[in-house]
Coordinates of C-alpha atoms in Angstrom, one line a residue:
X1303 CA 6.7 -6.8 13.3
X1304 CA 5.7 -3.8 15.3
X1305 CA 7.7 -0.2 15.7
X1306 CA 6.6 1.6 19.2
X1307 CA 7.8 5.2 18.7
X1308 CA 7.9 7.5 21.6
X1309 CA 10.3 10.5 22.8
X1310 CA 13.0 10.1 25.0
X1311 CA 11.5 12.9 26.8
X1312 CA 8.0 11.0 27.3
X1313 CA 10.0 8.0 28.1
X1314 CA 11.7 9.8 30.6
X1315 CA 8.7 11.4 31.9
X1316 CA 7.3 8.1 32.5
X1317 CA 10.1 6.5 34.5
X1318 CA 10.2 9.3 36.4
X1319 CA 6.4 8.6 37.4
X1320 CA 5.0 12.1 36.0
X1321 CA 1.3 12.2 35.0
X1322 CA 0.7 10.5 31.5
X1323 CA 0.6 13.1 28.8
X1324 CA -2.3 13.3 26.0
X1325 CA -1.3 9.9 23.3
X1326 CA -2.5 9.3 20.1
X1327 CA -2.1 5.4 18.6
X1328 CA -1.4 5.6 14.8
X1329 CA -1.2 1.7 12.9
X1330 CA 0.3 2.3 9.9
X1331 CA 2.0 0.6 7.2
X1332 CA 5.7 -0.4 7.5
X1333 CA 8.5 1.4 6.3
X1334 CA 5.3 4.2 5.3
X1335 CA 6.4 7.5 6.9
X1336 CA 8.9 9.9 7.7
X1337 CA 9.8 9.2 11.1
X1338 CA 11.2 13.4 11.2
X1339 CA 7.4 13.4 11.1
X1340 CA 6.3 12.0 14.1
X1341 CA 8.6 13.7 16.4
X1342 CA 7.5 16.9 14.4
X1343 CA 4.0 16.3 15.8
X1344 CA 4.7 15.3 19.0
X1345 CA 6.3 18.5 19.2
X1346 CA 4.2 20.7 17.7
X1347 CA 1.3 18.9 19.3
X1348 CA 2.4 17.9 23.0
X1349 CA 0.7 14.7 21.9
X1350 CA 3.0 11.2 22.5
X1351 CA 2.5 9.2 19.0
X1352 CA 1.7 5.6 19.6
X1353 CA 3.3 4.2 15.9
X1354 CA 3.1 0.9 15.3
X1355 CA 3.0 -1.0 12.1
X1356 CA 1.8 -3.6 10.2
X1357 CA 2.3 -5.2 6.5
X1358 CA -1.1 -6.5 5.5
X1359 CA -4.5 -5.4 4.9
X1360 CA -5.7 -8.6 6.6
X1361 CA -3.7 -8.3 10.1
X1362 CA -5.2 -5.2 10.2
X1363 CA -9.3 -6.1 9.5
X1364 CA -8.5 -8.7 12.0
X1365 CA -8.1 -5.9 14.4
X1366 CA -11.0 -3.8 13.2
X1367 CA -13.4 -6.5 12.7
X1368 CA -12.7 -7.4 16.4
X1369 CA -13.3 -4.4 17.6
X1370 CA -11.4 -2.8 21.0
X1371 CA -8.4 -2.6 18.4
X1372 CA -7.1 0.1 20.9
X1373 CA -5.7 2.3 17.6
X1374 CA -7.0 6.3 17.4
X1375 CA -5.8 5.7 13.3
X1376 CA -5.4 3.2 11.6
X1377 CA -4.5 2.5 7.4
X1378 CA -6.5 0.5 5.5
X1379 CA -6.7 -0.4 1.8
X1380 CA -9.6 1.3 -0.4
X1381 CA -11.3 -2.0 -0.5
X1382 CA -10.6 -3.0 3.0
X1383 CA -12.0 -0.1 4.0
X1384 CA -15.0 0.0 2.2
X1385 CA -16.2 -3.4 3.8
X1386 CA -15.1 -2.0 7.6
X1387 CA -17.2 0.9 6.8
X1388 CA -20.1 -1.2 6.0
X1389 CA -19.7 -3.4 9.0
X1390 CA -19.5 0.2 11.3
X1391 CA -15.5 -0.1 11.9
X1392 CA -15.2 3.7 11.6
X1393 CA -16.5 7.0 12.6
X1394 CA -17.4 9.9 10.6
X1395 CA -14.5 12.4 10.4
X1396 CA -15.5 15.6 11.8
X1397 CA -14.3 18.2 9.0
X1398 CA -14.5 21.6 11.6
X1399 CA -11.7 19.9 13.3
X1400 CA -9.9 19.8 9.7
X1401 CA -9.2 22.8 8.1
X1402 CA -6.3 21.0 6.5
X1403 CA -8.6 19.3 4.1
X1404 CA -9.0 22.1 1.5
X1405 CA -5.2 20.4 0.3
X1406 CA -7.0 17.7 -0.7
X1407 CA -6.9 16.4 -4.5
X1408 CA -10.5 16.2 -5.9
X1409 CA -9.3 13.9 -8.8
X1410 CA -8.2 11.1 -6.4
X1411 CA -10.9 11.8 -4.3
X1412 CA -13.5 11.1 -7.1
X1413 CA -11.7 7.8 -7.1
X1414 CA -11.8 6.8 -3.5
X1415 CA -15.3 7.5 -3.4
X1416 CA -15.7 4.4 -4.2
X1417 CA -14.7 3.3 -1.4
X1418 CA -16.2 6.0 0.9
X1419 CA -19.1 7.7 -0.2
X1420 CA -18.7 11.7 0.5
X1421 CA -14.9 10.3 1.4
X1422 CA -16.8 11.1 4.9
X1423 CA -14.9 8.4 6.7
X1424 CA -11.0 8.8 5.2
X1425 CA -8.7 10.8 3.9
X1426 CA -6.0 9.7 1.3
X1427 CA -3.3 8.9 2.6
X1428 CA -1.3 7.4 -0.4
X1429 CA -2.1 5.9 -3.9
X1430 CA -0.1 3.9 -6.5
X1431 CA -0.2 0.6 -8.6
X1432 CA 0.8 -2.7 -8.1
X1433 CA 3.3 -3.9 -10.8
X1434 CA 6.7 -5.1 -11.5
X1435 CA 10.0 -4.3 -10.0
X1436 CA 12.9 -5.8 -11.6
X1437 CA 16.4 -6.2 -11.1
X1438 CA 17.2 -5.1 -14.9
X1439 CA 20.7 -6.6 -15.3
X1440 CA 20.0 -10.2 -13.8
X1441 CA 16.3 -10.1 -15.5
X1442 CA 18.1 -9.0 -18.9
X1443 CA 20.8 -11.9 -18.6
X1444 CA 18.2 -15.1 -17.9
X1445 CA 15.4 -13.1 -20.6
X1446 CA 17.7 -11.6 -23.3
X1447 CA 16.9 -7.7 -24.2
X1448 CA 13.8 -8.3 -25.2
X1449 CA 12.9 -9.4 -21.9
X1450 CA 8.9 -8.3 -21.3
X1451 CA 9.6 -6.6 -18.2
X1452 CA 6.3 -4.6 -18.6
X1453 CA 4.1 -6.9 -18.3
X1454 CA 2.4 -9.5 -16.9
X1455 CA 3.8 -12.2 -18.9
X1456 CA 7.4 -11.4 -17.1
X1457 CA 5.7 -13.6 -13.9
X1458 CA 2.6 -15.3 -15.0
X1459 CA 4.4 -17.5 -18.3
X1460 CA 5.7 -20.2 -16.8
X1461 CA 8.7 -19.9 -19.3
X1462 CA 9.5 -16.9 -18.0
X1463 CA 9.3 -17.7 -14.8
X1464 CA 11.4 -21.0 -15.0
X1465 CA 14.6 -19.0 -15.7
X1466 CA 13.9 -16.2 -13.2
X1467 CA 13.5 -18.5 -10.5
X1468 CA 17.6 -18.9 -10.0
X1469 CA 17.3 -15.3 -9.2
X1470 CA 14.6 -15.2 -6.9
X1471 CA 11.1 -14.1 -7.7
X1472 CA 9.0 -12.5 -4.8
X1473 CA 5.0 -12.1 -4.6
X1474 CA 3.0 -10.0 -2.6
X1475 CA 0.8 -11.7 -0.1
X1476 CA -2.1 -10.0 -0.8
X1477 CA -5.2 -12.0 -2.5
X1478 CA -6.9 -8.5 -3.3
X1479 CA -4.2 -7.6 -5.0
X1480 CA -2.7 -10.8 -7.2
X1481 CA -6.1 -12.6 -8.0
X1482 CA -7.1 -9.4 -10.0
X1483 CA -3.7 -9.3 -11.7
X1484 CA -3.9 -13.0 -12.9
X1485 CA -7.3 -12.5 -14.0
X1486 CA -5.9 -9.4 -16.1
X1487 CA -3.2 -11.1 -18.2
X1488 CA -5.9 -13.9 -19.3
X1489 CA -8.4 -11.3 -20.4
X1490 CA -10.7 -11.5 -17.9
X1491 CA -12.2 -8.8 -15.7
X1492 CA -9.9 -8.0 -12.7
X1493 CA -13.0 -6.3 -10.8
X1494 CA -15.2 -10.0 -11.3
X1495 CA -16.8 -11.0 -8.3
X1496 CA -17.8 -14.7 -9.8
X1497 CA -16.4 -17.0 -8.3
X1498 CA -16.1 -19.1 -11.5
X1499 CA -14.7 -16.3 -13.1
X1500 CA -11.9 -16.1 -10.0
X1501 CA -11.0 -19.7 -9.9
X1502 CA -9.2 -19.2 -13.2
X1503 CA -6.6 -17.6 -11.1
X1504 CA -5.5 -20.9 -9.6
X1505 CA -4.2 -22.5 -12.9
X1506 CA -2.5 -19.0 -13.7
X1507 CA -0.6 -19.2 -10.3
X1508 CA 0.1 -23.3 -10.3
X1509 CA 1.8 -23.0 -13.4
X1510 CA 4.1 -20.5 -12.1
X1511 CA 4.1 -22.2 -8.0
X1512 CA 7.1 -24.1 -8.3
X1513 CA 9.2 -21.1 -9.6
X1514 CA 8.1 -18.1 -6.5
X1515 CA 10.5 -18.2 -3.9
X1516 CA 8.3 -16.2 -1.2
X1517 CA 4.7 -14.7 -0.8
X1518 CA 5.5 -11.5 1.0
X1519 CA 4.3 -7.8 1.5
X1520 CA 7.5 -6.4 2.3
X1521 CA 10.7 -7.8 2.6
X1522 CA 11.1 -7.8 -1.2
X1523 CA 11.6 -3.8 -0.6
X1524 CA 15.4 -5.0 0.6
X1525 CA 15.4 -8.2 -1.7
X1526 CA 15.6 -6.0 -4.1
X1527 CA 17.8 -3.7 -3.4
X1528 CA 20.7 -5.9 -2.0
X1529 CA 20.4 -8.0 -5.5
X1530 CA 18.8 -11.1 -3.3
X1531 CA 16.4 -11.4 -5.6
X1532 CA 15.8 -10.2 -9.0
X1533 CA 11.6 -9.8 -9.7
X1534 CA 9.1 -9.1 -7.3
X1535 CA 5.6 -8.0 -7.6
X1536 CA 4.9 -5.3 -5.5
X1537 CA 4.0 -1.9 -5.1
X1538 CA 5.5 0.9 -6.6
X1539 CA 6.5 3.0 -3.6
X1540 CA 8.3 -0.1 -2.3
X1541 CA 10.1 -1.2 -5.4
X1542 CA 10.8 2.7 -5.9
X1543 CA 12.3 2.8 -2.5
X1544 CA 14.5 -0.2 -3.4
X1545 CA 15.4 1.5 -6.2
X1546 CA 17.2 4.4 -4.1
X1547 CA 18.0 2.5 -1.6
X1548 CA 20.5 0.0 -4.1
X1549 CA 21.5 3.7 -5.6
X1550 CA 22.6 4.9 -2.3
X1551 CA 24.5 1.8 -1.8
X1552 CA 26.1 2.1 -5.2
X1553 CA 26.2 -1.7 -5.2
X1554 CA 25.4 -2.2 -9.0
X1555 CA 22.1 -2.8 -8.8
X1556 CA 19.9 -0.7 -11.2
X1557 CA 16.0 -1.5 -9.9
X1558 CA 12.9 -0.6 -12.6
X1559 CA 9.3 -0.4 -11.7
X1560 CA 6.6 -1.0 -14.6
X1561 CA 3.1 -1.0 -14.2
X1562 CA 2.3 -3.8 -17.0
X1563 CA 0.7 -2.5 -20.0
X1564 CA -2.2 -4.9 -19.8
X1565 CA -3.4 -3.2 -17.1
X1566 CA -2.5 -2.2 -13.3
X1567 CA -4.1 -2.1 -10.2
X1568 CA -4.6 1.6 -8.8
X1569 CA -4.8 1.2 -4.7
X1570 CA -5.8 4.0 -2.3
X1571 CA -4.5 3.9 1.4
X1572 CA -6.8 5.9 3.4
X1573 CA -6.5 7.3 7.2
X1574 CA -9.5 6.6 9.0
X1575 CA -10.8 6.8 12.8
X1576 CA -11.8 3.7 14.4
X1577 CA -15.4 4.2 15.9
X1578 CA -14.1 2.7 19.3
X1579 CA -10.9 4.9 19.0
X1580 CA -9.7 6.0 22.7
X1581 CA -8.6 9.5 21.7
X1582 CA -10.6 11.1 18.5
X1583 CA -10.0 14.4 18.8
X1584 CA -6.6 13.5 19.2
X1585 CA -6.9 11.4 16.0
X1586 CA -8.2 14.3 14.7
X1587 CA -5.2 16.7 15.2
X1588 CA -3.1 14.3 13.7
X1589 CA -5.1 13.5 10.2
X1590 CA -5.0 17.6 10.3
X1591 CA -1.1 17.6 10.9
X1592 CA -1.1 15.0 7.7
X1593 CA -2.8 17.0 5.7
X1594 CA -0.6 20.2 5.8
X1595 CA 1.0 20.6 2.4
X1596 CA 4.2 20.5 3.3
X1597 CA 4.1 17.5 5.8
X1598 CA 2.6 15.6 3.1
X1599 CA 4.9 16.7 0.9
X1600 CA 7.7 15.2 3.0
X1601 CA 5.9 11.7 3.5
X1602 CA 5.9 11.5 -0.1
X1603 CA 9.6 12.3 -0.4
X1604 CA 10.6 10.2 2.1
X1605 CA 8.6 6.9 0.7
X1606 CA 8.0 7.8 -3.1
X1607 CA 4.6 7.6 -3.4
X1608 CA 1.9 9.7 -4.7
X1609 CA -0.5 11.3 -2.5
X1610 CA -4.3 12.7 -2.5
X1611 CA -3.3 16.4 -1.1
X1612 CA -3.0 19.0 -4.3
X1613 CA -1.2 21.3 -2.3
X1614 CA 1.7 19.2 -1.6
X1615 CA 2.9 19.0 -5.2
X1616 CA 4.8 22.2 -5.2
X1617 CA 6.8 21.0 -2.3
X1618 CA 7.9 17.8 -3.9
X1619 CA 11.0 16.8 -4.9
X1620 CA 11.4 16.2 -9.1
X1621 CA 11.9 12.7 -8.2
X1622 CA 9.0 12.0 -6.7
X1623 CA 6.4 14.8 -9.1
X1624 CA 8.6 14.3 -12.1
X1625 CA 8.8 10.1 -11.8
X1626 CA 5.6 8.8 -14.1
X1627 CA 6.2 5.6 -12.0
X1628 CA 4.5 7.5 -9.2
X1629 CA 2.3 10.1 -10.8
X1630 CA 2.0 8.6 -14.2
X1631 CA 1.2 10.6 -17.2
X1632 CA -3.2 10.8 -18.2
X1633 CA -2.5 7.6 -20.6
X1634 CA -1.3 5.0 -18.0
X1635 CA -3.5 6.7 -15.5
X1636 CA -6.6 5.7 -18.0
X1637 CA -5.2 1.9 -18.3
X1638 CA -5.4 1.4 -14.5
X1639 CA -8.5 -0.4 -12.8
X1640 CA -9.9 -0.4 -9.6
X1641 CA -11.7 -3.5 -7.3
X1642 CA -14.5 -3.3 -5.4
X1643 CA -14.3 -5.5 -1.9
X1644 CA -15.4 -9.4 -2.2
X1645 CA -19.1 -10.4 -0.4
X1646 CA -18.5 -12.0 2.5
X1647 CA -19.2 -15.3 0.4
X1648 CA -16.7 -14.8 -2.4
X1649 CA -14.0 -13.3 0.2
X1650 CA -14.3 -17.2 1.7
X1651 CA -13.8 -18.4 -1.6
X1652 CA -10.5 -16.0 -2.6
X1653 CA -9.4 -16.6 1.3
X1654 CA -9.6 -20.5 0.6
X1655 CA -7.7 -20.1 -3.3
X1656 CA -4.8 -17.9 -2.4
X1657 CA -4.1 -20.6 0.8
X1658 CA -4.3 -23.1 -1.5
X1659 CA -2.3 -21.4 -4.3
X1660 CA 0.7 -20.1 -1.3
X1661 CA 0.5 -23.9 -0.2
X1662 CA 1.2 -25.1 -4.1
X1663 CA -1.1 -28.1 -3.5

């Protein structure tokens, strides 16, 4: 799926055969932004936004790794990134042309300095976890009230799983992120790069094969909030946004987002600058434009998730600041983990499992 956003007024100015004005290309995440936003910048700017979109971290290192990807920004995962930095995706960020980035948070960037040494390569963009969303009344009526909708039992026990699947249960597509949450619920570490310590993954997710409707990195966001399905494991901006978006609908569905109690995932989407990017200083301008308080701010309330810019906070909604399902409180915050990016060897290995495991032979 890609979006191509553009004005009416560059559209016209096209057509009409008028000199090409100044573009930046942007490939972000879908359903990730504002779009009040991009037409903000384009005006603020004179700059035509190229927006396109993607929904996984692999279609985009495709791209990267390729090279000649054509993009001025593009959005990778913390882990993703760190592994296109290494392979010499991205160019340095040049902060003169960045005023912007005193609004940055230091405690995520600590974090995402594990990605990006210095963070001299990114900025954050947006940060959750990866857990649970749940459609409470259907969960609550195949499970009982006791149902363990915070953790990772809800979708790894096969038990579980055998009455939800009526419902529909949704995964994400996204080996980084569902190899490290099997290996969670069975005690082991979710960071383990042995590959004899990852292959325990496969009997976690064959036991529960026969009962997951879909691998998928999005359309669970509307799953969800129609009531097409009634679990999905996913990120918390997304199940978040199905949350409001069955509110808004007043269709009876009440949507809940844990992070499991074992342990969640914490993820980092960082903006970055391709090193073959047509237009940096134009990329430039418009990591700049991100970074203003209040734009962030309004990214944020648009999509509920947290971001990495400090000086946003005072211009975010309670919903969003107030919601410990997007900036949790310091003791959930201490139970998340982080991954580091797969060797090359061991990415072969998790590429080959999680084929084998969507296949269910």
């Amino acid at each position: 799926m890609k979006n191509r956003f553009l004005t009416a007024a560059a559209s016209l100015a096209l057509i009409a055969g008028a000199a090409t004005a100044e573009e930046v290309r942007v490939y972000n995440w879908s359903d990730y932004i504002d779009e009040e936003l991009l037409a903000k910048f384009e005006a603020e700017t004179g700059i035509d936004l190229i927006y396109d979109v993607f929904d996984s971290n692999e279609v985009l290192e495709t791209k990267m790794l390729a090279g000649g990807s054509g993009y001025d920004v593009v959005v990778p995962s913390g882990t993703f990134l760190q592994r296109q930095i290494s392979a010499g995706a991205f160019q340095k960020l040049d902060m003169s042309k960045l005023p912007n980035h005193k609004n940055m948070w230091d405690v995520v960037e600590k974090r995402t300095a594990q990605y990006d040494p210095d963070n001299a390569y990114s900025i954050n963009y947006m940060w959750g976890t990866t857990g649970i969303g749940v459609n409470v009344g259907k969960v609550t009526e195949l499970l009982g009230e006791d149902a363990p909708i915070d953790s990772w039992a809800l979708v790894f026990d096969p038990a579980n799983m055998e009455k939800l699947a009526g419902c529909g249960v949704h995964f994400l597509d996204a080996p980084a992120e569902m190899i490290p949450a099997a290996l969670k619920y069975i005690g082991e570490d979710p960071d383990s790069q042995d590959p004899d310590v990852i292959a325990k993954a496969e009997a976690v997710y064959m036991a529960v094969r026969p009962y997951i409707q879909k691998f998928h990195s999005s359309e669970y966001i509307n799953g969800l909030a129609n009531g097409d399905i009634c679990v999905a494991v996913g990120w918390s901006g997304d199940v978040l946004q199905a949350r409001d978006r069955a509110a808004e609908a007043d269709n009876g569905v009440e949507i809940a987002y844990h992070a499991p109690k074992e342990g969640a995932q914490m993820w980092f989407d960082q903006m970055a600058i391709p090193v073959d990017a047509p237009n940096p200083d134009a990329a430039h301008t418009f990591l700049n434009f991100i970074m203003d308080a209040q734009n962030m701010a309004a990214a944020s309330n648009y999509v509920y998730y947290a971001n990495g810019n400090k000086a946003s906070q005072e211009f975010l909604v309670e919903d969003v600041i107030g919601d410990p399902a997007i900036y949790p409180d310091a003791a959930t915050l201490d139970n998340l983990f982080t991954t580091r990016p797969y060797p090359a060897k061991v990415q072969r290995i998790v590429t080959r499992l999680w084929t084998k495991i969507k296949s269910g032979i």
